[in-house]
C-alpha positions in Angstrom: 87.3 126.3 91.9 85.5 123.9 94.2 86.7 123.2 97.7 85.7 119.6 98.8 83.5 119.8 101.9 84.7 116.4 103.3 88.2 117.6 104.0 89.9 119.9 106.5 92.5 122.6 105.4 95.5 124.3 106.8 96.4 128.0 106.3 99.5 126.7 104.4 97.1 125.1 101.7 97.4 121.5 102.7 94.3 119.3 102.9 93.6 116.6 105.5 91.3 113.7 105.0 90.4 111.5 108.0 90.4 107.8 107.0 88.1 105.2 108.6 91.1 103.4 110.2 92.1 106.6 112.1 94.9 107.5 109.7 95.0 110.8 107.8 95.9 111.5 104.2 97.5 114.9 103.4 98.1 116.7 100.1 98.1 120.2 98.7 94.9 122.0 97.6 93.8 122.9 94.1 94.4 126.5 95.0 98.0 125.7 95.9 98.8 123.7 92.8 97.3 126.5 90.6 99.5 129.1 92.3 102.6 126.9 91.8 102.0 126.1 88.2 103.2 122.9 86.5 104.7 120.5 89.2 107.9 118.8 88.0 109.2 117.2 91.2 107.8 116.1 94.6 110.1 115.4 97.6 108.5 113.4 100.4 109.7 112.1 103.8 110.7 108.6 104.8 108.1 106.2 106.2 108.5 106.3 110.0 109.3 110.0 110.2 107.7 111.7 113.2 106.1 115.0 112.3 104.8 117.8 114.5 102.2 120.3 113.1 104.1 123.0 111.3 107.1 120.8 110.5 108.3 120.7 106.9 107.7 117.3 105.4 109.0 117.8 101.9 108.7 120.1 99.0 107.1 120.5 95.6 109.0 121.9 92.7 107.3 123.7 89.9 108.6 125.3 86.8 108.3 128.6 88.7 109.5 127.9 92.3 110.1 125.4 95.0 107.6 125.3 97.9 107.9 123.7 101.3 105.2 121.3 102.5 104.1 121.7 106.1 102.5 119.1 108.3 99.0 120.3 109.4 98.9 117.8 112.2 101.2 115.7 114.4 101.8 112.0 113.5 104.0 109.3 112.2 104.4 108.8 108.4 102.9 105.4 107.7 102.9 105.7 103.9 104.0 108.0 101.1 102.6 108.2 97.6 105.4 106.7 95.5 103.5 107.4 92.3 104.4 111.1 92.6 108.1 110.3 92.1 107.4 109.2 88.5 104.2 111.3 88.0 104.5 114.6 89.8 101.9 116.0 87.3 99.2 114.2 89.3 99.4 117.2 91.7 98.1 119.4 88.9 95.7 116.9 87.5 94.1 115.4 90.6 95.2 117.2 93.8 92.5 115.6 96.0 92.5 112.0 94.7 95.7 110.7 92.9 98.1 113.3 94.4 97.7 112.6 98.2 101.3 112.9 99.5 101.6 111.3 102.9 99.5 109.2 105.3 100.0 109.6 109.0 99.1 107.4 111.9 99.2 108.1 115.7 97.6 111.4 114.9 97.0 113.8 117.8 93.2 114.6 117.4 93.5 118.0 119.1 95.4 119.3 116.1 92.2 119.1 114.0 90.9 122.1 116.0 93.5 124.3 114.3 92.3 123.4 110.8 89.7 125.1 108.6 86.6 123.6 107.2 85.7 124.1 103.6 83.8 127.4 104.1 86.6 128.9 106.2 89.2 127.8 103.6 87.1 129.3 100.8 87.1 132.6 102.7 90.9 132.4 103.2 91.6 132.0 99.4 88.6 134.1 98.3 
């Protein structure tokens, strides 16, 4: 299982991608989706919701369990991935591309210091 080197990771198995416009996209890692099994439902927050690092921002439901999603950084939800409502299987098929979950703006840069780079994340799941 490859861990993309251009992303940052939380210990709760969320990935964070810094976008050129200062926003960040967040989703769950390949490791997390494999642990959960087939995803059947994704619940996401409303646009405009203010999140602090560690806050639950929704959940993913698989055939095995329901798992909370936790914000790895502080910010305001500027966009959600509506496609996951009709196609939750994207989380299994494409966790890093099609299955981004939320986009945040007004992100507190200091929160990135708490995140793991790819090597540290590989060690965590290794």
